Amino acid sequence: MRLWLEKQVIRFTRGMNLRSKVLVMYGLILVLPTLVLGGSAIYLVIQSFHQSYLTTVDEAVRQTAQNVDFGKKSYDLLAVRTATDGELISRLGRSYADMTEILDTVNYVDRTFLITSKYLPGIADFRIYHTNETLVQDGQLLWRPEKRSLVGMDEQAWYEEAAKSDQALRWSNAPSNPKQIVITRKIMGADGSLLGMVYILLNYDSVFGELLDKPFKGAGNLFVVDSSRHAIAATETGKIGGRIVTKEWPLSETEGAADSSAAAVYDLTLTKELLIAKPLSSGWEVVAQLPMQYMDSQNRRILLLNVSITVLFLVCSLFLIMTIVKNMVWRIRKLGTRMSDLSRGQFEVSVRHNNNDELGDLESMFNSMSERLGKLVEDITKAGLMEKEQAFKALQAQINPHFIYNSLSLLRWRALDVQDEGQIQIIDALTTFYRLALNNQISVIRIRDELEHVKAYLDIHQFRYPDRVRVEWDVDSSVLDFYTIKTVLQPIVENCYLHGAITRKKDAVIRVSVQREGDNIRMAVYDNGSGIAEDVLREIEAGTHKGKGNGFGTANIKERLSLYFGSRASFIIESVAGEWTRVSIIFPASAEQPAIRREI
């Protein structure tokens, strides 16, 4: 099946160029499936949004209902606990003849309920009304109903209406300001007689303001409806106190006649809006009113967003495909042009390549072939000159050491003739020093030869600066036959004189140490010269120090150590400015000559 399909595709696209083939495949593989799947996805997303939106709204209404129910219970509990306080009932029901007893009752009420009234937020006023003629009203918590204004109501009329009500506890909105809520609770005596009334005035914004402020991002309304279907609180404050009518709460003719003069009626059945009601444990309900236009608007937005994303995706992908095809065609043509240049003998040509694709591999191989052909031609051209130059260098390398050795030998014979032992020792030290320094045939030597080379160098300086520097040796004789790199200690000792100013130091000392440490050998040179400043030491360790000539000579030593021993070798410089310096070289103990590491 796969082979048959491949043949059909090849037959269909055989007469097309590369760009046309890619565009056809792009349309069949990407555009058509995207349109089909995109339409299905839009439908599913809209359906999912409807369900998710309804679930979210229902949960939001449920949470609001729980918060309202909790708040109502809190205020109800405060009113009930006050109205059912046994001591309060007893004091309101007795007759008083002594002012001392009256003051004691006033103090009890203030002491007991003044703090209690401040437990909950939003309480604007808290009063305990009574009708006991023998008990005073103190104007703080204890009051007697009289002909005076109480939040837009006649205080005496309010008391009488509450006394006639068949509800012991009720909530109502103040007539003068619906955003003031009055909680009334009867105080009953043991015999069932009415002793007084608990009056609590709530601040609407503190109790309901945050819960009902701009629900559903300002797209809907919330109502807190009491058991008589009146709005105790609402998002639209103008509807507070009005009678709410829904299909579940129809308005009878009797109720309509009663409410027409008392409060407005808001019939929510006349709108095409979504209504969700959540009952509270107290008989109240929270009603959410949400316009369907919001969902329709969201549907249009989702449709427009999905279509825009699909179109943008197709346009961007088409641009990307065309850019890739254009790049591929351009690279193939450029490679063909460079091949033509190569056929004309222009071996220096190359193409920029990217190893992340197959064309990049082809370009890389072309560059490699061009470079190798060019080098091959260049090598053939320069072979004769290089052969002559190498022969001359080999002859020069043989002449220079022999000339120096012959000159030193002549000087030694002349010193023997005059029996100058000092000159003979200096010449012998120079001969030993140069025998190793000028031997270009070897790069690794035994440790004993390296120490002999350093000793010759120190002997020369001892003749130059007699009795100024004390040289100490601490050498483990068991390591002398192991191998090390040639001339690694001499540059370090040389730094003692050049940079450490050891000859100007009182009680100057240079200590050369070679010790075995497990499978490694540590070679160290210590001097008590001028030391190295901290900033210079950091630059040397980082490899950024720029000294005179070869600087401190550390870069060359590190490079050669890494060349032969890799990461197993280390080069450590320790110093205190003005006091001392210790340079340590640690490398593997090797009984056989180490070779240059190929991975370096």
Coordinates of C-alpha atoms in Angstrom, one line a residue:
M1 CA 0.0 0.0 0.0
R2 CA 2.8 2.4 0.9
L3 CA 4.7 1.7 -2.3
W4 CA 1.5 2.1 -4.4
L5 CA 0.8 5.4 -2.8
E6 CA 4.3 6.6 -3.3
K7 CA 4.1 5.8 -7.0
Q8 CA 0.8 7.7 -7.4
V9 CA 2.2 10.7 -5.7
I10 CA 5.4 10.6 -7.8
R11 CA 3.3 10.2 -11.0
F12 CA 1.1 13.1 -10.0
T13 CA 3.9 15.5 -9.2
R14 CA 6.4 14.3 -11.9
G15 CA 5.9 17.3 -14.2
M16 CA 6.1 19.9 -11.4
N17 CA 9.1 21.8 -10.2
L18 CA 10.2 21.7 -6.5
R19 CA 8.1 24.8 -5.5
S20 CA 4.9 23.4 -7.0
K21 CA 5.4 20.0 -5.4
V22 CA 5.8 21.6 -2.0
L23 CA 2.7 23.8 -2.4
V24 CA 0.5 20.9 -3.5
M25 CA 1.7 18.8 -0.6
Y26 CA 1.1 21.8 1.7
G27 CA -2.5 22.1 0.5
L28 CA -3.4 18.4 0.8
I29 CA -1.6 17.7 4.1
L30 CA -2.1 20.9 6.0
V31 CA -4.7 23.3 4.6
L32 CA -7.6 20.9 4.1
P33 CA -7.2 19.1 7.4
T34 CA -6.8 22.4 9.2
L35 CA -10.1 23.7 7.8
V36 CA -12.0 20.6 8.6
L37 CA -10.5 20.1 12.1
G38 CA -10.7 23.9 12.8
G39 CA -14.5 24.0 12.1
S40 CA -15.0 21.0 14.3
A41 CA -12.9 22.5 17.0
I42 CA -14.8 25.8 16.9
Y43 CA -18.1 24.0 17.4
L44 CA -16.7 22.0 20.3
V45 CA -15.2 25.0 21.9
I46 CA -18.4 27.0 21.8
Q47 CA -20.3 24.0 23.3
S48 CA -17.6 23.6 26.0
F49 CA -17.7 27.4 26.7
H50 CA -21.5 27.3 27.2
Q51 CA -21.2 24.4 29.7
S52 CA -18.2 25.9 31.4
Y53 CA -19.8 29.3 31.6
L54 CA -23.0 28.0 33.1
T55 CA -21.0 25.9 35.6
T56 CA -18.9 28.9 36.5
V57 CA -21.9 31.2 37.0
D58 CA -23.7 28.6 39.0
E59 CA -20.7 28.1 41.3
A60 CA -20.3 31.9 41.6
V61 CA -23.9 32.3 42.7
R62 CA -23.5 29.3 45.1
Q63 CA -20.5 31.0 46.7
T64 CA -22.3 34.3 47.0
A65 CA -25.3 32.5 48.6
Q66 CA -23.1 30.8 51.1
N67 CA -21.4 34.1 52.0
V68 CA -24.8 35.9 52.4
D69 CA -26.2 33.0 54.4
F70 CA -23.1 33.1 56.7
G71 CA -23.4 36.8 57.2
K72 CA -27.1 36.7 57.9
K73 CA -26.7 34.0 60.4
S74 CA -24.0 36.0 62.2
Y75 CA -26.3 39.1 62.6
D76 CA -29.3 36.9 63.4
L77 CA -27.3 35.2 66.1
L78 CA -26.3 38.5 67.6
A79 CA -29.9 39.7 67.7
V80 CA -31.2 36.3 69.1
R81 CA -28.6 36.0 71.8
T82 CA -29.3 39.6 72.9
A83 CA -33.1 39.1 72.9
T84 CA -32.9 35.8 74.8
D85 CA -30.4 36.8 77.4
G86 CA -32.0 35.6 80.7
E87 CA -30.6 38.4 82.8
L88 CA -31.7 41.0 80.3
I89 CA -35.3 39.6 80.2
S90 CA -35.4 39.5 84.0
R91 CA -34.2 43.1 84.4
L92 CA -36.6 44.4 81.7
G93 CA -39.6 42.6 83.3
R94 CA -39.2 43.9 86.9
S95 CA -40.4 47.1 88.5
Y96 CA -37.9 49.6 89.9
A97 CA -38.3 51.8 92.9
D98 CA -34.7 52.5 93.8
M99 CA -32.4 54.6 91.5
T100 CA -29.5 52.3 92.6
E101 CA -31.2 49.3 91.0
I102 CA -31.9 51.3 87.8
L103 CA -28.2 52.4 87.6
D104 CA -27.2 48.8 88.2
T105 CA -29.4 47.6 85.2
V106 CA -28.1 50.4 83.0
N107 CA -24.5 49.4 83.8
Y108 CA -25.3 45.7 83.2
V109 CA -26.7 46.4 79.8
D110 CA -23.9 48.7 78.8
R111 CA -21.2 46.4 80.1
T112 CA -22.7 43.3 78.5
F113 CA -24.0 44.4 75.1
L114 CA -21.9 47.4 74.2
I115 CA -18.9 45.3 73.4
T116 CA -21.1 42.5 71.9
S117 CA -22.5 45.0 69.3
K118 CA -19.0 45.7 68.0
Y119 CA -18.1 42.0 67.2
L120 CA -19.5 42.2 63.7
P121 CA -18.6 44.8 61.0
G122 CA -21.2 47.1 59.4
I123 CA -23.3 47.8 62.6
A124 CA -24.2 51.5 62.4
D125 CA -26.5 51.5 65.5
F126 CA -27.5 49.0 68.2
R127 CA -30.3 49.6 70.6
I128 CA -32.5 47.7 73.2
Y129 CA -36.0 49.2 73.3
H130 CA -38.3 48.5 76.3
T131 CA -41.7 49.7 77.6
N132 CA -40.9 49.4 81.3
E133 CA -42.2 52.7 82.8
T134 CA -40.0 52.3 85.9
L135 CA -36.8 51.9 83.9
V136 CA -35.1 54.8 82.3
Q137 CA -33.6 55.2 78.8
D138 CA -29.9 56.1 78.9
G139 CA -29.6 57.2 75.2
Q140 CA -26.8 54.7 74.7
L141 CA -28.3 51.1 74.6
L142 CA -31.5 51.4 76.5
W143 CA -34.3 53.2 74.7
R144 CA -38.1 53.7 75.1
P145 CA -40.2 54.1 71.9
E146 CA -41.4 57.7 71.5
K147 CA -42.6 60.1 68.8
R148 CA -39.3 60.8 67.1
S149 CA -37.6 59.9 63.8
L150 CA -35.7 56.7 63.4
V151 CA -34.0 56.3 60.0
G152 CA -36.9 57.9 58.2
M153 CA -39.5 56.1 60.3
D154 CA -41.7 57.1 63.2
E155 CA -40.1 55.3 66.2
Q156 CA -43.4 54.7 68.0
A157 CA -45.0 53.4 64.8
W158 CA -42.1 51.2 64.0
Y159 CA -42.3 49.6 67.4
E160 CA -46.0 49.0 67.3
E161 CA -45.7 47.5 63.8
A162 CA -42.9 45.2 64.9
A163 CA -44.9 44.2 68.0
K164 CA -47.9 43.2 65.8
S165 CA -45.8 41.2 63.4
D166 CA -46.0 37.4 63.7
Q167 CA -42.2 37.2 63.0
A168 CA -40.0 37.4 66.0
L169 CA -37.0 38.3 63.9
R170 CA -37.2 40.3 60.6
W171 CA -35.0 42.2 58.2
S172 CA -36.3 45.4 56.4
N173 CA -34.9 48.3 54.5
A174 CA -35.2 51.8 56.0
P175 CA -37.9 53.8 54.1
S176 CA -35.7 56.9 53.8
N177 CA -32.7 55.1 52.6
P178 CA -32.9 51.5 51.2
K179 CA -29.2 51.1 51.7
Q180 CA -29.8 51.1 55.5
I181 CA -31.0 47.7 56.8
V182 CA -32.9 47.3 60.0
I183 CA -32.9 44.0 62.0
T184 CA -35.7 43.7 64.6
R185 CA -35.9 41.0 67.2
K186 CA -38.7 40.7 69.9
I187 CA -37.7 40.4 73.6
M188 CA -40.3 38.1 75.1
G189 CA -40.9 37.5 78.8
A190 CA -41.3 34.1 80.5
D191 CA -45.1 34.5 80.4
G192 CA -45.0 35.3 76.6
S193 CA -45.5 39.0 77.1
L194 CA -43.6 41.5 74.9
L195 CA -40.9 43.2 77.0
G196 CA -39.0 45.1 74.3
M197 CA -37.3 45.0 71.0
V198 CA -33.7 44.6 69.8
Y199 CA -32.9 47.2 67.1
I200 CA -29.8 46.8 64.9
L201 CA -29.0 49.2 62.0
L202 CA -26.7 47.8 59.4
N203 CA -24.6 49.7 56.8
Y204 CA -25.5 48.2 53.4
D205 CA -22.1 48.7 51.8
S206 CA -20.3 46.9 54.7
V207 CA -22.7 43.9 54.6
F208 CA -23.6 43.5 51.0
G209 CA -21.5 46.0 49.0
E210 CA -18.5 43.8 48.2
L211 CA -20.6 40.7 47.5
L212 CA -22.9 42.4 45.0
D213 CA -20.5 44.9 43.4
K214 CA -20.2 44.3 39.7
P215 CA -20.9 40.5 39.6
F216 CA -20.0 38.6 36.4
K217 CA -17.6 41.4 35.4
G218 CA -20.5 43.9 35.4
A219 CA -22.6 41.9 32.9
G220 CA -25.4 40.8 35.3
N221 CA -27.3 41.5 38.5
L222 CA -27.6 39.8 41.9
F223 CA -30.6 40.0 44.3
V224 CA -30.8 38.9 47.9
V225 CA -34.5 38.1 48.3
D226 CA -36.2 37.6 51.7
S227 CA -39.0 35.1 52.4
S228 CA -41.6 37.6 51.2
R229 CA -39.8 37.9 47.9
H230 CA -38.7 41.5 48.5
A231 CA -35.1 42.5 47.5
I232 CA -33.2 43.2 50.7
A233 CA -30.1 43.9 48.6
A234 CA -29.4 44.2 44.9
T235 CA -26.6 45.1 42.5
E236 CA -28.9 47.8 41.1
T237 CA -29.5 49.7 44.3
G238 CA -32.7 51.3 42.8
K239 CA -34.4 47.9 43.0
I240 CA -33.8 47.4 46.7
G241 CA -37.0 46.9 48.5
G242 CA -38.9 46.0 45.4
R243 CA -41.0 42.8 44.9
I244 CA -39.2 40.3 42.7
V245 CA -41.4 38.2 40.4
T246 CA -40.3 35.1 38.6
K247 CA -42.0 32.0 37.1
E248 CA -41.5 30.3 40.5
W249 CA -42.7 33.4 42.4
P250 CA -45.8 34.6 40.6
L251 CA -47.6 37.8 41.9
S252 CA -51.2 37.2 43.0
E253 CA -53.8 39.8 42.6
T254 CA -53.9 40.3 46.4
E255 CA -50.2 40.8 46.6
G256 CA -50.2 43.1 43.6
A257 CA -52.8 45.3 45.2
A258 CA -50.9 45.3 48.5
D259 CA -47.5 46.0 46.9
S260 CA -48.7 48.6 44.3
S261 CA -48.7 51.3 46.9
A262 CA -45.9 50.1 49.1
A263 CA -43.1 49.0 46.8
A264 CA -42.2 48.6 43.1
V265 CA -42.6 45.3 41.4
Y266 CA -39.8 43.9 39.2
D267 CA -41.1 41.1 36.9
L268 CA -38.1 39.1 35.7
T269 CA -40.2 36.8 33.6
L270 CA -40.5 39.5 30.9
T271 CA -36.8 39.3 30.0
K272 CA -34.9 36.7 28.0
E273 CA -32.2 36.6 30.5
L274 CA -30.7 33.7 32.4
L275 CA -32.0 33.4 36.0
I276 CA -30.3 31.2 38.7
A277 CA -31.7 31.0 42.2
K278 CA -29.9 29.6 45.2
P279 CA -31.9 29.1 48.5
L280 CA -30.5 30.0 51.9
S281 CA -31.1 28.0 55.1
S282 CA -33.1 30.9 56.5
G283 CA -35.7 30.9 53.7
W284 CA -34.0 33.7 51.7
E285 CA -32.7 33.2 48.2
V286 CA -29.9 34.7 46.1
V287 CA -31.1 35.3 42.5
A288 CA -28.6 35.9 39.6
Q289 CA -29.8 37.7 36.5
L290 CA -27.5 37.3 33.5
P291 CA -28.2 38.6 30.0
M292 CA -27.9 36.0 27.2
Q293 CA -26.4 38.7 25.0
Y294 CA -23.2 38.2 27.0
M295 CA -23.0 34.5 25.9
D296 CA -23.8 35.4 22.3
S297 CA -21.1 38.0 22.4
Q298 CA -18.7 35.5 23.8
N299 CA -19.7 33.0 21.0
R300 CA -18.9 35.6 18.4
R301 CA -15.6 36.4 20.0
I302 CA -14.7 32.7 20.1
L303 CA -15.7 32.2 16.5
L304 CA -13.7 35.3 15.4
L305 CA -10.7 34.3 17.5
N306 CA -10.6 30.8 16.2
V307 CA -11.0 31.9 12.6
S308 CA -8.4 34.6 13.0
I309 CA -6.0 32.1 14.6
T310 CA -6.6 29.6 11.8
V311 CA -6.1 32.1 9.0
L312 CA -3.0 33.5 10.7
F313 CA -1.6 30.0 11.1
L314 CA -2.2 29.2 7.4
V315 CA -0.7 32.5 6.3
C316 CA 2.3 32.1 8.5
S317 CA 2.8 28.5 7.6
L318 CA 2.5 29.3 3.9
F319 CA 5.1 32.1 4.3
L320 CA 7.4 29.7 6.2
I321 CA 7.0 27.0 3.5
M322 CA 7.7 29.5 0.7
T323 CA 10.7 30.8 2.6
I324 CA 12.1 27.3 3.1
V325 CA 11.6 26.3 -0.5
K326 CA 13.1 29.6 -1.7
N327 CA 16.1 28.9 0.6
M328 CA 16.5 25.4 -0.7
V329 CA 16.4 26.4 -4.3
W330 CA 18.8 29.2 -3.7
R331 CA 21.3 27.0 -1.9
I332 CA 21.1 24.3 -4.7
R333 CA 21.7 27.0 -7.4
K334 CA 24.6 28.5 -5.4
L335 CA 26.2 25.1 -4.9
G336 CA 25.9 24.5 -8.7
T337 CA 27.6 27.9 -9.3
R338 CA 30.5 27.1 -7.0
M339 CA 31.0 23.7 -8.6
S340 CA 31.4 25.5 -11.9
D341 CA 34.0 27.8 -10.3
L342 CA 35.8 24.7 -9.0
S343 CA 35.9 23.1 -12.4
R344 CA 37.7 26.2 -13.7
G345 CA 40.5 25.8 -11.1
Q346 CA 39.2 28.3 -8.4
F347 CA 39.9 26.1 -5.4
E348 CA 39.4 28.9 -2.8
V349 CA 35.7 29.0 -3.3
S350 CA 33.4 27.8 -0.5
V351 CA 29.7 28.0 0.5
R352 CA 28.2 28.9 3.8
H353 CA 26.8 25.6 5.2
N354 CA 24.4 24.5 7.9
N355 CA 25.1 21.0 9.3
N356 CA 21.5 20.6 10.6
D357 CA 20.1 19.4 7.3
E358 CA 21.0 17.3 4.3
L359 CA 21.9 20.2 2.1
G360 CA 24.2 21.4 4.8
D361 CA 26.0 18.1 4.8
L362 CA 26.4 18.4 1.0
E363 CA 27.7 22.0 1.3
S364 CA 30.1 20.9 4.1
M365 CA 31.5 18.1 1.9
F366 CA 31.8 20.5 -1.0
N367 CA 33.8 22.9 1.2
S368 CA 36.0 20.1 2.4
M369 CA 36.6 18.8 -1.1
S370 CA 37.5 22.4 -2.3
E371 CA 39.8 23.0 0.6
R372 CA 41.6 19.6 0.2
L373 CA 42.0 20.2 -3.6
G374 CA 43.4 23.6 -2.9
K375 CA 45.8 22.4 -0.3
L376 CA 46.9 19.5 -2.5
V377 CA 47.8 21.9 -5.3
E378 CA 49.5 24.3 -2.8
D379 CA 51.4 21.5 -1.2
I380 CA 52.7 20.3 -4.6
T381 CA 53.7 23.8 -5.6
K382 CA 55.6 24.5 -2.3
A383 CA 57.1 21.0 -1.9
G384 CA 60.4 21.9 -3.5
L385 CA 60.9 25.2 -1.5
M386 CA 59.9 23.5 1.8
E387 CA 62.3 20.7 1.2
K388 CA 65.2 23.1 0.6
E389 CA 64.2 25.2 3.7
Q390 CA 64.0 22.1 6.0
A391 CA 67.4 21.0 4.8
F392 CA 68.9 24.4 5.6
K393 CA 67.3 24.4 9.1
A394 CA 68.6 21.0 9.8
L395 CA 72.1 22.1 8.9
Q396 CA 71.8 25.2 11.0
A397 CA 70.5 23.2 14.0
Q398 CA 73.6 21.0 13.8
I399 CA 76.0 24.0 13.4
N400 CA 74.8 26.2 16.3
P401 CA 75.2 23.7 19.2
H402 CA 78.6 22.5 17.9
F403 CA 79.8 26.0 17.6
I404 CA 78.8 26.8 21.2
Y405 CA 80.2 23.5 22.6
N406 CA 83.6 24.1 20.7
S407 CA 83.7 27.7 22.0
L408 CA 83.1 26.6 25.6
S409 CA 85.7 23.8 25.2
L410 CA 88.3 26.4 24.0
L411 CA 87.5 28.7 26.9
R412 CA 87.9 25.7 29.3
W413 CA 91.3 24.8 28.0
R414 CA 92.5 28.4 28.3
A415 CA 91.2 28.5 31.9
L416 CA 93.1 25.3 32.6
D417 CA 96.3 26.9 31.2
V418 CA 96.0 29.7 33.7
Q419 CA 94.6 27.4 36.5
D420 CA 91.5 29.5 37.0
E421 CA 89.2 27.1 38.9
G422 CA 86.3 29.7 39.1
Q423 CA 86.2 30.1 35.3
I424 CA 86.5 26.3 34.9
Q425 CA 83.4 25.8 37.1
I426 CA 81.4 28.5 35.3
I427 CA 82.3 27.0 31.9
D428 CA 81.4 23.5 33.1
A429 CA 78.0 24.8 34.4
L430 CA 77.3 26.5 31.1
T431 CA 78.3 23.4 29.2
T432 CA 75.8 21.3 31.3
F433 CA 73.1 24.0 30.9
Y434 CA 73.4 24.3 27.1
R435 CA 73.8 20.6 26.5
L436 CA 70.1 20.2 27.6
A437 CA 68.8 23.6 26.4
L438 CA 70.1 23.3 22.9
N439 CA 69.1 19.7 22.4
N440 CA 66.1 20.0 20.1
Q441 CA 65.8 16.2 19.6
I442 CA 64.1 15.5 22.9
S443 CA 61.2 17.0 24.8
V444 CA 61.0 14.7 27.9
I445 CA 63.9 13.8 30.2
R446 CA 64.5 12.0 33.4
I447 CA 64.1 14.0 36.6
R448 CA 67.8 13.6 37.5
D449 CA 68.7 15.4 34.2
E450 CA 66.2 18.2 34.8
L451 CA 67.7 18.7 38.3
E452 CA 71.2 18.7 36.8
H453 CA 70.1 21.4 34.4
V454 CA 68.6 23.5 37.2
K455 CA 71.7 23.0 39.3
A456 CA 73.9 24.2 36.5
Y457 CA 71.8 27.3 36.2
L458 CA 71.9 28.0 39.9
D459 CA 75.7 27.5 40.0
I460 CA 76.1 30.2 37.3
H461 CA 74.1 32.6 39.4
Q462 CA 76.0 31.6 42.6
F463 CA 79.2 32.7 40.8
R464 CA 77.4 35.9 39.7
Y465 CA 76.0 36.7 43.1
P466 CA 78.3 35.0 45.6
D467 CA 77.0 34.4 49.1
R468 CA 73.8 36.2 48.5
V469 CA 71.4 33.3 48.1
R470 CA 71.3 30.0 49.9
V471 CA 70.1 27.1 47.8
E472 CA 68.5 24.2 49.6
W473 CA 67.7 20.8 48.0
D474 CA 65.0 18.4 49.2
V475 CA 65.0 15.5 46.7
D476 CA 63.5 12.0 47.0
S477 CA 66.1 9.9 45.3
S478 CA 63.5 7.2 44.4
V479 CA 62.0 9.6 41.8
L480 CA 65.1 10.5 39.9
D481 CA 64.6 7.9 37.1
F482 CA 61.0 9.0 36.4
Y483 CA 60.3 11.2 33.4
T484 CA 59.4 14.8 33.3
I485 CA 59.1 17.5 30.6
K486 CA 62.4 19.3 29.7
T487 CA 63.1 22.7 31.2
V488 CA 60.1 23.1 33.5
L489 CA 62.0 24.1 36.6
Q490 CA 64.6 26.4 35.1
P491 CA 62.1 29.1 34.1
I492 CA 60.6 29.0 37.6
V493 CA 64.1 29.4 39.2
E494 CA 64.8 32.2 36.7
N495 CA 61.7 34.0 38.0
C496 CA 63.2 34.0 41.5
Y497 CA 66.0 36.2 40.2
L498 CA 64.1 38.3 37.6
H499 CA 60.8 38.9 39.4
G500 CA 61.4 37.8 42.9
A501 CA 64.5 40.1 43.3
I502 CA 65.9 37.3 45.5
T503 CA 69.5 38.8 45.4
R504 CA 68.3 42.0 47.2
K505 CA 66.6 40.0 50.0
K506 CA 68.4 39.5 53.4
D507 CA 68.8 35.8 54.3
A508 CA 67.6 34.9 50.8
V509 CA 66.9 31.3 50.2
I510 CA 65.8 29.2 47.2
R511 CA 64.4 25.7 48.1
V512 CA 64.0 23.1 45.3
S513 CA 61.9 20.1 46.3
V514 CA 61.0 16.9 44.5
Q515 CA 58.8 14.4 46.3
R516 CA 56.6 11.4 45.5
E517 CA 52.9 11.8 46.4
G518 CA 51.1 8.5 45.7
D519 CA 50.9 8.0 42.0
N520 CA 52.1 11.6 41.4
I521 CA 55.3 13.6 41.7
R522 CA 55.4 17.1 43.1
M523 CA 58.2 19.4 42.0
A524 CA 58.3 22.7 43.9
V525 CA 60.5 25.8 44.0
Y526 CA 60.2 28.1 47.0
D527 CA 61.8 31.5 47.5
N528 CA 61.5 34.3 50.1
G529 CA 61.8 37.1 47.6
S530 CA 59.4 39.9 46.9
G531 CA 56.4 37.7 46.2
I532 CA 53.6 38.4 43.8
A533 CA 50.7 40.9 44.3
E534 CA 47.2 39.5 44.6
D535 CA 45.9 41.1 41.4
V536 CA 48.9 40.0 39.4
L537 CA 48.5 36.4 40.8
R538 CA 44.8 36.4 39.8
E539 CA 45.8 37.5 36.3
I540 CA 48.5 34.8 36.0
E541 CA 46.0 32.1 37.1
A542 CA 43.4 33.4 34.6
G543 CA 46.0 33.6 31.8
T544 CA 45.4 37.3 31.2
H545 CA 48.7 38.7 32.7
K546 CA 50.8 40.6 30.2
G547 CA 54.4 40.7 31.4
K548 CA 57.6 41.8 29.7
G549 CA 58.9 39.3 27.2
N550 CA 57.5 35.9 28.2
G551 CA 56.0 37.3 31.4
F552 CA 56.3 34.8 34.2
G553 CA 56.8 31.9 31.7
T554 CA 53.8 30.1 33.2
A555 CA 51.7 29.8 30.0
N556 CA 54.4 27.8 28.2
I557 CA 54.8 25.4 31.1
K558 CA 51.0 24.9 31.5
E559 CA 50.7 24.2 27.8
R560 CA 53.4 21.6 27.7
L561 CA 52.1 19.9 30.9
S562 CA 48.6 19.7 29.3
L563 CA 50.2 18.4 26.1
Y564 CA 51.8 15.4 27.7
F565 CA 49.7 14.8 30.9
G566 CA 46.3 16.4 30.2
S567 CA 44.1 17.1 33.2
R568 CA 46.2 14.9 35.4
A569 CA 48.8 17.6 35.7
S570 CA 48.5 20.8 37.6
F571 CA 50.4 24.1 38.0
I572 CA 50.0 25.9 41.3
I573 CA 51.3 29.3 42.3
E574 CA 51.1 30.4 46.0
S575 CA 52.5 33.7 47.1
V576 CA 52.3 36.5 49.7
A577 CA 53.4 39.8 48.4
G578 CA 56.6 41.0 50.0
E579 CA 57.3 37.7 51.8
W580 CA 57.5 34.5 49.7
T581 CA 56.4 32.5 46.6
R582 CA 56.0 28.8 46.0
V583 CA 55.4 27.3 42.6
S584 CA 54.4 23.6 42.5
I585 CA 54.1 21.3 39.5
I586 CA 52.2 18.0 40.0
F587 CA 52.2 15.3 37.3
P588 CA 51.8 11.5 37.1
A589 CA 54.9 9.4 38.0
S590 CA 55.9 7.9 34.7
A591 CA 58.6 5.3 34.4
E592 CA 58.2 5.3 30.6
Q593 CA 58.5 8.3 28.3
P594 CA 55.2 10.1 28.0
A595 CA 53.9 10.9 24.5
I596 CA 51.9 13.8 23.3
R597 CA 48.2 13.2 23.9
R598 CA 46.1 13.0 20.7
E599 CA 43.0 14.6 22.2
I600 CA 44.8 17.9 23.0

